[in-house]
Coordinates of C-alpha atoms in Angstrom, one line a residue:
Chain J
M1 CA -0.2 0.3 0.1
R2 CA 2.8 2.3 0.8
Y3 CA 3.8 1.9 -3.1
L4 CA 1.6 4.5 -4.6
S5 CA 2.3 7.1 -1.9
C6 CA -0.3 9.3 -3.1
L7 CA -3.1 7.0 -2.8
L8 CA -5.4 9.3 -1.1
L9 CA -5.8 12.0 -3.5
V10 CA -8.4 15.0 -3.4
L11 CA -9.3 16.4 -6.4
L12 CA -9.6 20.1 -6.4
L13 CA -10.4 21.2 -9.9
T14 CA -13.5 21.8 -11.5
N15 CA -14.0 25.1 -10.6
C16 CA -11.2 27.8 -12.2
S17 CA -12.2 30.3 -9.5
L18 CA -10.9 28.6 -6.8
F19 CA -7.5 29.4 -8.4
R20 CA -6.0 32.9 -7.5
K21 CA -2.1 33.6 -8.1
G22 CA -1.5 30.1 -8.5
K23 CA -2.8 29.2 -5.3
V24 CA -6.3 27.2 -4.3
D25 CA -7.7 28.0 -0.9
V26 CA -8.8 24.8 0.5
R27 CA -11.7 26.6 2.6
Y28 CA -14.0 26.5 -0.5
G29 CA -14.5 22.8 0.3
M30 CA -16.2 23.9 3.7
D31 CA -19.8 23.7 4.3
N32 CA -20.4 22.8 0.5
N33 CA -21.7 20.5 -1.6
A34 CA -23.6 17.2 -0.7
C35 CA -21.8 16.9 2.5
K36 CA -21.7 20.2 4.5
K37 CA -21.0 20.6 8.2
M38 CA -20.1 17.1 9.9
Q39 CA -23.1 17.3 12.1
G40 CA -26.7 15.9 12.6
K41 CA -27.8 12.9 10.3
A42 CA -25.5 11.7 7.6
L43 CA -25.6 8.8 5.0
M44 CA -22.4 6.7 3.8
Y45 CA -24.2 5.1 0.6
L46 CA -21.7 2.5 -0.9
V47 CA -21.9 1.2 -4.5
F48 CA -19.8 -1.9 -5.0
V49 CA -18.7 -1.6 -8.6
D50 CA -17.3 -4.6 -10.8
T51 CA -15.1 -3.8 -13.6
K52 CA -12.7 -6.1 -16.1
T53 CA -9.6 -4.8 -14.2
T54 CA -10.4 -4.6 -10.9
K55 CA -11.5 -7.9 -8.9
P56 CA -15.1 -9.0 -8.7
W57 CA -16.7 -8.4 -5.4
S58 CA -16.9 -11.7 -3.4
N59 CA -19.2 -12.2 -0.4
F60 CA -16.1 -11.9 1.9
D61 CA -14.9 -9.0 0.4
L62 CA -18.1 -7.2 0.4
A63 CA -18.9 -8.2 3.8
S64 CA -15.8 -7.0 4.9
A65 CA -15.8 -3.6 3.3
L66 CA -19.1 -3.1 5.0
D67 CA -17.5 -4.0 8.3
S68 CA -14.8 -1.6 7.5
A69 CA -17.5 1.3 6.5
R70 CA -19.3 0.7 9.7
K71 CA -16.2 0.7 11.8
A72 CA -15.3 4.1 10.2
A73 CA -18.8 5.5 10.8
K74 CA -18.6 4.7 14.4
W75 CA -15.5 6.1 14.9
L76 CA -16.5 9.2 13.4
E77 CA -19.5 9.4 15.6
K78 CA -17.1 8.7 18.7
Q79 CA -15.1 11.7 17.6
A80 CA -18.1 13.8 17.1
K81 CA -19.2 12.9 20.8
D82 CA -15.8 13.5 22.1
N83 CA -16.1 17.1 20.9
N84 CA -19.4 17.7 22.0
H85 CA -21.2 17.3 18.6
I86 CA -24.1 15.1 17.5
L87 CA -23.6 13.1 14.4
N88 CA -25.4 10.0 13.4
I89 CA -24.2 8.2 10.5
S90 CA -26.2 5.6 8.6
V91 CA -24.3 3.1 6.5
D92 CA -26.2 1.5 3.3
Y93 CA -25.3 0.0 0.2
Y94 CA -26.8 -0.3 -3.3
G95 CA -28.6 -3.7 -3.5
S96 CA -28.9 -4.0 0.5
K97 CA -32.5 -5.4 0.0
S98 CA -32.0 -7.0 -3.5
K99 CA -30.5 -9.9 -5.0
T100 CA -28.0 -7.7 -7.0
K101 CA -25.1 -6.5 -4.7
T102 CA -23.0 -4.8 -7.3
I103 CA -22.9 -2.8 -10.6
S104 CA -20.6 -3.7 -13.6
K105 CA -19.1 -0.5 -15.4
E106 CA -16.0 -0.4 -16.9
L107 CA -13.6 2.7 -15.7
P108 CA -12.7 4.8 -18.4
K109 CA -9.3 3.4 -18.2
A110 CA -7.9 0.4 -16.6
S111 CA -7.5 1.9 -13.1
I112 CA -8.7 5.0 -11.3
Y113 CA -4.9 5.9 -11.5
E114 CA -4.7 5.5 -15.5
S115 CA -8.2 7.0 -15.5
L116 CA -6.7 10.5 -14.2
D117 CA -3.9 10.2 -16.6
G118 CA -5.3 12.6 -19.4
L119 CA -4.3 15.5 -20.9
T120 CA -5.2 17.6 -18.2
L121 CA -6.7 17.0 -14.9
E122 CA -9.8 18.7 -15.8
T123 CA -10.6 16.5 -18.9
S124 CA -10.0 13.5 -16.7
I125 CA -12.2 14.4 -13.8
N126 CA -14.9 15.2 -16.4
K127 CA -14.6 11.6 -17.6
L128 CA -14.8 10.0 -14.0
N129 CA -18.0 12.5 -13.6
K130 CA -19.7 11.0 -16.6
Y131 CA -18.5 7.5 -15.3
A132 CA -20.1 8.5 -12.0
D133 CA -23.2 9.5 -13.4
D134 CA -23.5 6.5 -15.5
L135 CA -23.5 4.4 -12.6
C136 CA -25.9 6.6 -10.6
K137 CA -28.4 6.4 -13.8
K138 CA -28.2 2.5 -13.3
I139 CA -28.8 3.1 -9.4
I140 CA -31.7 5.3 -10.1
S141 CA -33.2 2.9 -12.5
T142 CA -33.1 0.0 -10.4
A143 CA -33.6 1.3 -6.9
F144 CA -35.9 4.4 -7.8
P145 CA -37.7 3.2 -10.9
S146 CA -40.5 5.9 -10.9
Q147 CA -37.9 8.6 -10.7
S148 CA -35.7 7.3 -13.6
K149 CA -36.9 9.7 -16.4
G150 CA -37.1 13.6 -17.0
S151 CA -34.5 15.4 -14.8
K152 CA -32.2 18.5 -16.0
I153 CA -30.0 17.9 -13.1
S154 CA -27.1 15.3 -13.3
A155 CA -27.8 11.5 -12.3
R156 CA -25.4 12.2 -9.2
E157 CA -27.3 15.0 -7.8
K158 CA -30.5 13.3 -8.5
L159 CA -29.4 10.2 -6.6
V160 CA -28.1 12.2 -3.7
N161 CA -31.4 14.1 -3.7
L162 CA -33.3 10.7 -3.6
L163 CA -31.3 9.2 -1.0
R164 CA -31.7 12.6 1.2
D165 CA -35.4 12.0 1.0
K166 CA -35.3 8.1 1.6
Y167 CA -33.3 8.1 4.4
N168 CA -34.3 11.4 5.9
V169 CA -30.5 12.9 6.4
E170 CA -29.0 15.9 5.5
H171 CA -25.7 14.8 4.1
V172 CA -24.9 12.2 1.9
A173 CA -21.3 10.5 1.0
L174 CA -21.6 8.8 -2.0
M175 CA -19.0 6.4 -2.3
F176 CA -17.9 4.1 -5.3
M177 CA -16.3 0.9 -4.0
F178 CA -13.7 -1.3 -6.0
N179 CA -12.2 -4.5 -5.1
N180 CA -8.6 -4.4 -5.3
Y181 CA -7.5 -7.1 -2.7
Y182 CA -4.1 -7.5 -4.0
M183 CA -3.4 -4.6 -6.6
E184 CA -2.9 -1.1 -6.0
D185 CA -4.8 2.2 -7.0
F186 CA -5.8 5.6 -6.1
S187 CA -8.6 6.5 -4.1
I188 CA -9.9 9.8 -4.5
T189 CA -12.5 12.2 -3.6
T190 CA -13.5 14.5 -6.5
N191 CA -15.8 18.1 -6.5
T192 CA -15.6 18.7 -3.0
M193 CA -15.1 22.6 -3.6
S194 CA -17.4 22.7 -6.7
K195 CA -20.6 24.8 -6.6
E196 CA -21.7 22.9 -9.7
E197 CA -20.5 19.2 -9.8
T198 CA -22.0 16.9 -7.1
E199 CA -19.0 15.4 -4.9
Y200 CA -18.2 11.5 -4.4
A201 CA -15.6 9.3 -3.5
M202 CA -14.0 6.4 -5.3
T203 CA -12.3 4.0 -2.8
S204 CA -10.0 1.3 -3.6
Y205 CA -9.6 -0.4 -0.4
K206 CA -11.6 -1.3 2.4
N207 CA -9.7 -0.1 5.6
P208 CA -11.6 2.1 7.9
S209 CA -8.9 4.7 8.3
L210 CA -9.2 5.4 4.4
I211 CA -12.8 5.3 4.4
A212 CA -13.2 7.7 7.3
S213 CA -10.8 10.0 6.0
Q214 CA -12.5 10.0 2.6
V215 CA -15.7 11.1 4.3
L216 CA -14.1 13.7 6.2
S217 CA -12.5 14.9 2.7
L218 CA -16.1 14.9 1.5
F219 CA -17.4 17.2 4.6
G220 CA -14.4 19.4 3.7
A221 CA -11.3 18.3 5.6
A222 CA -8.1 18.9 3.6
G223 CA -5.1 16.5 3.1
M224 CA -3.0 19.2 4.4
G225 CA -0.8 18.9 1.3
E226 CA 1.0 16.0 1.5
Y227 CA -0.9 13.8 -0.7
Y228 CA -0.6 15.9 -3.7
L229 CA 2.5 17.9 -3.1
K230 CA 6.0 16.3 -2.7
K231 CA 7.2 15.1 0.7
R232 CA 9.6 17.8 1.2
N233 CA 7.0 20.4 1.0
K234 CA 7.5 22.6 4.1
N235 CA 3.8 22.9 5.1
A236 CA 3.3 19.2 4.7
K237 CA 6.1 18.5 7.1
W238 CA 5.1 20.9 9.4
A239 CA 1.3 19.7 9.5
R240 CA 2.8 16.1 9.9
E241 CA 4.5 17.4 13.2
Q242 CA 1.7 19.6 14.4
F243 CA -1.0 16.8 13.9
P244 CA 1.1 13.4 14.2
N245 CA -1.9 11.5 14.6
D246 CA -4.4 13.3 12.5
I247 CA -6.3 11.0 10.3
M248 CA -6.1 13.2 7.3
I249 CA -2.4 12.6 7.4
N250 CA -2.3 8.9 8.4
A251 CA -5.1 7.2 6.2
F252 CA -3.4 4.0 6.5
R253 CA -2.4 3.6 10.1
P254 CA -5.0 1.8 12.2
I255 CA -7.9 3.9 13.0
E256 CA -7.8 3.6 17.0
E257 CA -4.6 5.2 16.9
L258 CA -5.9 8.1 15.0
E259 CA -7.8 11.3 16.0
I260 CA -9.5 14.3 14.2
G261 CA -7.1 17.4 14.9
P262 CA -7.9 20.8 15.3
Y263 CA -7.3 22.0 11.8
T264 CA -9.5 19.1 10.4
Q265 CA -12.3 19.9 13.0
Y266 CA -12.2 23.5 11.7
M267 CA -12.6 22.3 8.2
I268 CA -15.4 20.0 8.8
G269 CA -17.4 22.8 10.8
W270 CA -16.8 21.5 14.4
T271 CA -15.0 24.6 15.5
D272 CA -15.7 28.1 14.2
V273 CA -12.1 29.4 14.8
I274 CA -8.5 28.3 14.2
E275 CA -5.3 29.2 15.5
K276 CA -3.8 31.9 13.1
K277 CA -0.6 29.7 12.8
Y278 CA -2.5 27.0 11.0
E279 CA -3.7 29.2 8.4
K280 CA -1.1 28.8 5.9
L281 CA -2.3 25.4 5.4
F282 CA -5.3 26.7 3.7
Y283 CA -3.3 27.6 0.4
I284 CA -2.3 24.9 -2.0
D285 CA 0.1 25.4 -4.9
A286 CA -2.4 24.9 -7.7
E287 CA 0.3 24.5 -10.3
K288 CA 1.5 21.4 -8.4
V289 CA -1.9 20.3 -7.9
K290 CA -2.5 20.4 -11.7
K291 CA 0.9 18.7 -12.4
Chain P
M1 CA 25.7 -25.2 -0.1
R2 CA 24.1 -26.7 -2.9
T3 CA 20.6 -25.9 -1.1
K4 CA 21.8 -22.4 -1.2
T5 CA 22.2 -21.9 -4.4
L6 CA 18.7 -23.6 -5.0
L7 CA 17.0 -21.2 -2.8
A8 CA 18.5 -18.5 -4.5
A9 CA 15.8 -18.9 -7.1
A10 CA 13.3 -17.0 -4.9
A11 CA 15.4 -13.9 -5.1
A12 CA 15.6 -14.0 -9.0
A13 CA 11.7 -14.1 -8.9
L14 CA 11.8 -11.1 -7.5
L15 CA 14.0 -9.3 -10.0
L16 CA 11.9 -10.3 -12.7
L17 CA 8.7 -8.8 -11.4
P18 CA 7.1 -5.7 -13.0
L19 CA 7.9 -3.8 -10.2
A20 CA 9.1 0.2 -10.2
C21 CA 12.3 -0.5 -9.2
G22 CA 15.3 1.8 -9.4
P23 CA 17.1 2.7 -12.6
S24 CA 19.4 -0.2 -12.5
K25 CA 16.1 -2.3 -13.1
G26 CA 16.6 -4.2 -9.6
L27 CA 14.7 -3.8 -6.5
A28 CA 15.6 -0.5 -4.9
D29 CA 14.5 -1.0 -1.5
Y30 CA 12.8 -4.1 0.1
R31 CA 10.5 -2.0 1.8
L32 CA 8.6 -1.7 -1.3
L33 CA 7.6 -5.3 -0.8
M34 CA 6.0 -5.0 2.5
E35 CA 2.1 -4.8 2.7
R36 CA 1.8 -5.6 -1.0
N37 CA -0.3 -8.1 -3.1
V38 CA -2.1 -10.8 -1.3
C39 CA -0.2 -11.1 1.9
K40 CA 0.2 -7.7 3.5
K41 CA 0.6 -7.7 7.4
M42 CA 1.0 -11.1 9.0
R43 CA -1.5 -10.7 11.7
G44 CA -5.3 -11.6 12.2
D45 CA -6.6 -14.7 10.2
V46 CA -4.4 -16.3 7.6
L47 CA -4.8 -19.4 5.4
F48 CA -1.9 -21.9 4.2
Y49 CA -3.3 -23.9 1.6
A50 CA -1.4 -26.7 -0.3
I51 CA -1.6 -28.2 -3.5
F52 CA 0.6 -31.3 -4.1
I53 CA 1.9 -31.6 -7.6
D54 CA 2.9 -34.8 -9.3
T55 CA 5.3 -34.2 -12.5
K56 CA 7.4 -36.8 -14.9
N57 CA 10.7 -35.4 -13.3
T58 CA 9.6 -35.6 -9.4
R59 CA 8.7 -38.6 -7.3
T60 CA 5.3 -39.4 -7.2
W61 CA 3.6 -38.4 -4.0
T62 CA 2.3 -41.2 -1.6
D63 CA -0.8 -40.9 1.1
E64 CA 1.9 -41.0 3.6
E65 CA 4.1 -38.5 2.1
V66 CA 1.1 -36.0 1.9
R67 CA 0.1 -36.5 5.3
A68 CA 3.8 -36.0 6.6
S69 CA 3.8 -32.5 4.5
V70 CA 0.5 -31.6 5.7
D71 CA 2.1 -32.1 9.1
S72 CA 4.9 -30.0 8.4
I73 CA 2.9 -27.2 7.3
K74 CA 0.7 -27.4 10.4
Y75 CA 3.9 -27.1 12.5
A76 CA 5.0 -24.2 10.7
A77 CA 1.7 -22.6 11.2
Q78 CA 1.8 -23.2 15.1
W79 CA 5.2 -22.1 15.3
L80 CA 4.4 -18.8 13.5
E81 CA 1.4 -18.4 16.0
Q82 CA 3.6 -19.0 18.8
Q83 CA 6.2 -16.5 17.6
A84 CA 3.4 -13.9 17.1
K85 CA 1.8 -14.7 20.8
T86 CA 5.3 -14.2 22.2
N87 CA 5.7 -10.9 20.6
G88 CA 2.1 -9.8 21.3
V89 CA 0.5 -10.3 17.7
P90 CA -2.7 -11.7 17.2
L91 CA -2.4 -14.4 14.5
R92 CA -4.6 -17.4 13.8
V93 CA -3.2 -19.5 10.9
K94 CA -5.6 -22.0 9.4
V95 CA -4.1 -24.9 7.3
S96 CA -5.9 -26.6 4.3
Y97 CA -5.2 -28.4 1.5
L98 CA -6.7 -30.0 -1.7
S99 CA -8.0 -33.3 -0.4
S100 CA -10.4 -34.2 -3.0
V101 CA -7.4 -35.5 -4.8
R102 CA -4.1 -36.5 -3.5
T103 CA -2.4 -34.7 -6.3
V104 CA -2.8 -32.7 -9.5
Q105 CA -0.5 -33.9 -12.3
K106 CA 1.3 -30.9 -14.4
D107 CA 4.8 -31.1 -15.6
L108 CA 6.7 -28.1 -15.1
P109 CA 7.4 -26.1 -18.3
N110 CA 11.1 -26.8 -18.0
K111 CA 11.5 -30.1 -16.2
T112 CA 12.4 -28.7 -13.0
L113 CA 11.7 -25.5 -10.9
M114 CA 15.3 -24.2 -11.1
A115 CA 15.4 -24.7 -15.1
T116 CA 11.9 -23.1 -15.6
I117 CA 12.9 -20.1 -13.4
G118 CA 16.5 -19.8 -12.8
G119 CA 18.5 -17.0 -13.5
T120 CA 18.0 -13.0 -13.3
G121 CA 16.3 -11.5 -16.3
N122 CA 14.3 -14.8 -17.3
E123 CA 11.1 -12.8 -17.8
N124 CA 9.9 -15.9 -19.9
G125 CA 10.6 -18.2 -17.4
V126 CA 8.1 -16.2 -14.9
K127 CA 5.3 -16.1 -17.6
A128 CA 5.8 -19.9 -18.0
L129 CA 5.6 -20.7 -14.4
N130 CA 2.6 -18.2 -14.0
K131 CA 0.7 -20.0 -16.7
W132 CA 1.6 -23.5 -15.0
A133 CA 0.4 -22.2 -11.9
D134 CA -2.7 -21.0 -13.6
D135 CA -3.1 -24.4 -15.5
V136 CA -2.6 -26.4 -11.7
A137 CA -5.3 -24.0 -10.4
K138 CA -7.8 -24.6 -13.0
T139 CA -7.5 -28.3 -12.3
A140 CA -7.5 -27.9 -8.7
G141 CA -10.4 -25.7 -9.1
G142 CA -12.3 -28.1 -10.9
K143 CA -12.2 -30.6 -8.3
M144 CA -13.3 -28.3 -5.6
E145 CA -16.9 -28.0 -4.0
N146 CA -19.0 -25.0 -4.9
K147 CA -21.1 -24.9 -1.9
A148 CA -22.1 -21.3 -0.4
N149 CA -21.6 -20.2 3.1
P150 CA -24.7 -19.2 5.1
G151 CA -25.4 -15.8 4.5
D152 CA -23.9 -15.5 1.3
T153 CA -25.7 -12.7 -1.0
I154 CA -23.2 -12.8 -4.1
P155 CA -22.9 -16.2 -6.0
V156 CA -20.0 -18.2 -4.9
I157 CA -16.8 -18.4 -7.1
S158 CA -17.2 -21.8 -8.6
N159 CA -14.6 -23.9 -10.1
P160 CA -11.7 -21.2 -10.3
K161 CA -9.8 -21.2 -13.5
T162 CA -6.7 -19.1 -12.5
C163 CA -4.5 -18.8 -9.4
E164 CA -6.1 -15.5 -8.8
R165 CA -9.7 -16.9 -8.7
L166 CA -8.4 -19.8 -6.4
I167 CA -7.2 -17.4 -4.1
A168 CA -10.2 -15.4 -4.2
K169 CA -12.3 -18.5 -3.7
L170 CA -10.1 -19.5 -0.7
R171 CA -10.5 -15.9 0.9
D172 CA -14.3 -16.2 0.5
E173 CA -14.7 -19.9 1.5
H174 CA -12.4 -19.4 5.0
K175 CA -13.4 -15.8 5.5
V176 CA -9.6 -14.9 5.5
E177 CA -7.7 -11.8 4.0
S178 CA -4.6 -13.4 3.5
V179 CA -3.8 -16.8 1.5
C180 CA -0.5 -18.3 1.4
L181 CA -0.9 -20.9 -1.4
F182 CA 1.9 -23.6 -1.8
F183 CA 2.4 -25.9 -4.6
V184 CA 4.3 -28.5 -3.4
L185 CA 6.7 -30.7 -5.4
N186 CA 7.9 -34.0 -4.1
S187 CA 11.5 -33.8 -4.3
M188 CA 12.3 -36.1 -1.4
V189 CA 15.5 -37.2 -3.1
K190 CA 16.1 -34.6 -5.5
E191 CA 15.8 -31.2 -4.2
D192 CA 15.0 -28.7 -6.8
G193 CA 14.2 -25.2 -5.2
A194 CA 11.7 -22.7 -4.0
V195 CA 10.0 -19.7 -5.2
V196 CA 8.0 -17.0 -4.1
M197 CA 6.5 -15.5 -7.1
N198 CA 4.8 -12.1 -7.9
R199 CA 5.5 -10.6 -4.5
G200 CA 6.0 -7.1 -5.8
S201 CA 3.5 -7.2 -8.7
N202 CA 0.4 -5.2 -9.1
K203 CA -0.8 -7.4 -11.8
D204 CA 0.0 -11.0 -10.8
V205 CA -1.1 -12.8 -7.7
E206 CA 1.6 -14.2 -5.2
Y207 CA 1.9 -17.9 -4.6
I208 CA 5.0 -20.2 -3.8
V209 CA 6.3 -23.1 -5.4
T210 CA 8.5 -25.5 -3.2
S211 CA 10.1 -28.7 -3.5
Y212 CA 11.4 -28.6 0.1
N213 CA 9.0 -30.1 2.7
T214 CA 10.5 -28.9 6.2
S215 CA 8.6 -26.8 8.6
A216 CA 11.5 -24.2 8.7
L217 CA 11.2 -23.6 4.9
Y218 CA 7.3 -23.6 4.9
S219 CA 7.8 -20.6 7.4
F220 CA 10.5 -19.3 5.8
L221 CA 8.3 -18.9 2.5
A222 CA 5.4 -17.8 4.1
L223 CA 7.3 -15.1 5.9
E224 CA 8.7 -14.0 2.4
E225 CA 5.1 -13.7 1.2
F226 CA 4.6 -11.2 3.8
G227 CA 7.5 -8.8 3.4
A228 CA 10.5 -10.6 4.8
I229 CA 13.8 -10.4 3.6
D230 CA 15.7 -13.7 2.3
F231 CA 19.1 -13.1 3.8
F232 CA 20.0 -16.8 3.4
S233 CA 20.2 -16.6 -0.4
M234 CA 22.4 -13.4 -0.5
P235 CA 26.3 -13.8 -1.5
P236 CA 28.1 -14.4 1.7
E237 CA 30.4 -11.5 1.1
T238 CA 27.9 -8.9 1.3
E239 CA 27.3 -6.5 4.2
S240 CA 23.6 -7.4 4.5
Y241 CA 24.6 -11.1 4.8
K242 CA 27.1 -10.6 7.4
I243 CA 25.0 -8.1 9.5
A244 CA 22.3 -10.7 9.5
Q245 CA 24.3 -13.7 10.3
Q246 CA 26.1 -11.8 13.2
N247 CA 23.0 -10.1 14.7
F248 CA 20.1 -12.6 13.8
P249 CA 21.9 -15.8 13.5
S250 CA 18.6 -17.5 14.9
D251 CA 16.1 -15.9 12.3
V252 CA 14.6 -18.2 10.3
M253 CA 15.2 -15.9 7.4
V254 CA 18.9 -16.1 7.8
N255 CA 19.2 -20.0 8.5
P256 CA 16.3 -21.7 7.4
F257 CA 17.6 -25.0 7.1
K258 CA 18.1 -25.2 10.9
K259 CA 15.5 -27.1 13.1
L260 CA 12.5 -24.7 13.2
G261 CA 12.4 -25.3 17.2
S262 CA 15.5 -23.5 17.6
L263 CA 14.9 -20.7 15.1
T264 CA 12.9 -17.2 15.9
V265 CA 11.5 -14.4 14.2
S266 CA 14.0 -11.5 14.5
P267 CA 12.9 -8.0 15.5
F268 CA 14.2 -7.1 12.1
T269 CA 11.7 -9.4 10.4
Q270 CA 9.0 -8.5 12.6
Y271 CA 9.2 -5.3 11.2
M272 CA 9.2 -6.2 7.8
I273 CA 6.1 -8.5 8.0
G274 CA 4.4 -5.8 10.0
W275 CA 4.7 -7.1 13.6
T276 CA 6.5 -4.0 14.7
K277 CA 6.4 -0.2 13.8
Q278 CA 9.8 0.8 13.9
V279 CA 13.5 -0.9 13.5
D280 CA 16.7 -0.1 14.9
K281 CA 18.4 2.5 13.0
K282 CA 21.5 0.7 12.5
Y283 CA 19.8 -2.0 10.6
E284 CA 18.3 0.2 7.9
V285 CA 21.0 -0.7 5.8
L286 CA 19.3 -4.0 5.4
F287 CA 16.5 -2.6 3.5
Y288 CA 18.6 -2.0 0.4
P289 CA 19.5 -5.2 -1.9
P290 CA 23.3 -5.9 -2.0
K291 CA 24.7 -4.3 -5.1
T292 CA 26.1 -6.3 -7.9
A293 CA 27.4 -5.5 -11.4
S294 CA 23.9 -5.6 -12.7
G295 CA 22.6 -3.4 -9.9
G296 CA 20.3 -5.9 -8.4
I297 CA 20.4 -8.8 -5.9
N298 CA 23.3 -10.7 -6.2
M299 CA 23.0 -14.4 -7.4
R300 CA 25.5 -17.1 -6.6

């Protein structure tokens, strides 16, 4: 797992107005999109996707991935409680009440990593957005057949709206799960700062820390730079010293050892103020992100 | 000494993997093999699964020999569990084998394991052995039951046709994350070698082919699948070999031909297989494969 060092990638692009003087301000992801402040009722909605290049979901893998998601949800709830916030996260998945548990749909390229390797990151994300929309259309047509026609909004947005109504929740973390039990690939969250495109996650592994960190990312948490900038980046190194056990820096450590640090708490709306010294982490070099 | 040479095939297999190695095309850092492929950290529930193979060039397995080998694998499993317990690591190793038939008959691509895989840069040998393993898995898969577990919601993997599908089926059936798949050759008289295949691969699934049937060797090979470094096959003149022999003489990865009861899993190997989070800084030099003229692991 350590091989692809930037497995957890937060894709910032899709809204060029976020970039000013070559810097992007990660606060655009706060209180935004399908997952706003991390409080109240939320739904983690998993979609198990089969492709020809990832491995088909088996009973064991599906069950253990669900266990991990539930563990992640409980951990997030406990972290919220410990910090005096009310958070209830339901976990459900496409097909939980039907015979068909998975959806087959080929990725734009062989892997998430390769799918991102396009001419520009924008075009790659557009392709992934279309891919996610195609999956959502399939979900809507089988899980909400009466709602499957006539809509001007994207299938992603429509599905999120339908899920909010059905589960009576404010926030929906839409997560597409891929089975890579022995292979390696990226896990990404995308559109987290967009005002137009609905956000979602694509998850390549079933470890609870990774799943929890992706949910946090959908709620506005930022990766503090180390995932998309080089390790020698000063801010990333500094963040690691400041928050040695923050989950947004350590998505592959056991979840029991981790916490949600002050910076991440601010980003997900648990606190209203943040120490001035942490403000430098708000800005990420957009050019490096694009590269 | 002869057995040393034979075991070096394991190292050869490493070099041939499609791994993002350094400019020398050799493995740049052994830590790149940690937490990879099917067997990541050696903790929790693990399955050792054996398939006994008959070839024209090996002795035909008898029932008694199969039983003795299964006992050796069980002892290796118990020993690893005990080592883990001693070091405060939860580990439960289940042992199973293809029991619907005594053996699968399939000749190696080039008569012997060493002839098939031996030597660095033998990409064709790796491909040939992977195909051989898939063929064995297909035959074995055809002999397996396809019964569903209670509560299954997805159709069971029926009659797997490749090594990967076989391992997926075993993970599903036994509810384990990690599977060590052993293809065991009967070389009671004529030893051939042992290889851990594909452990750095992002494409092919890892497995073991062995003609050694001792508990110590089963432990050694299983540990290697989980990321441990094979010090035994390193050239004796290398610094890494000397450091390992001086500091961890009882480590199974250093001296796998001793009796298992006299061996241990050293702190360094414990780090490589995910039992500990840190290793003494003075041993960090061991992360880097010994240099050779071709820039990879040296071969004898």
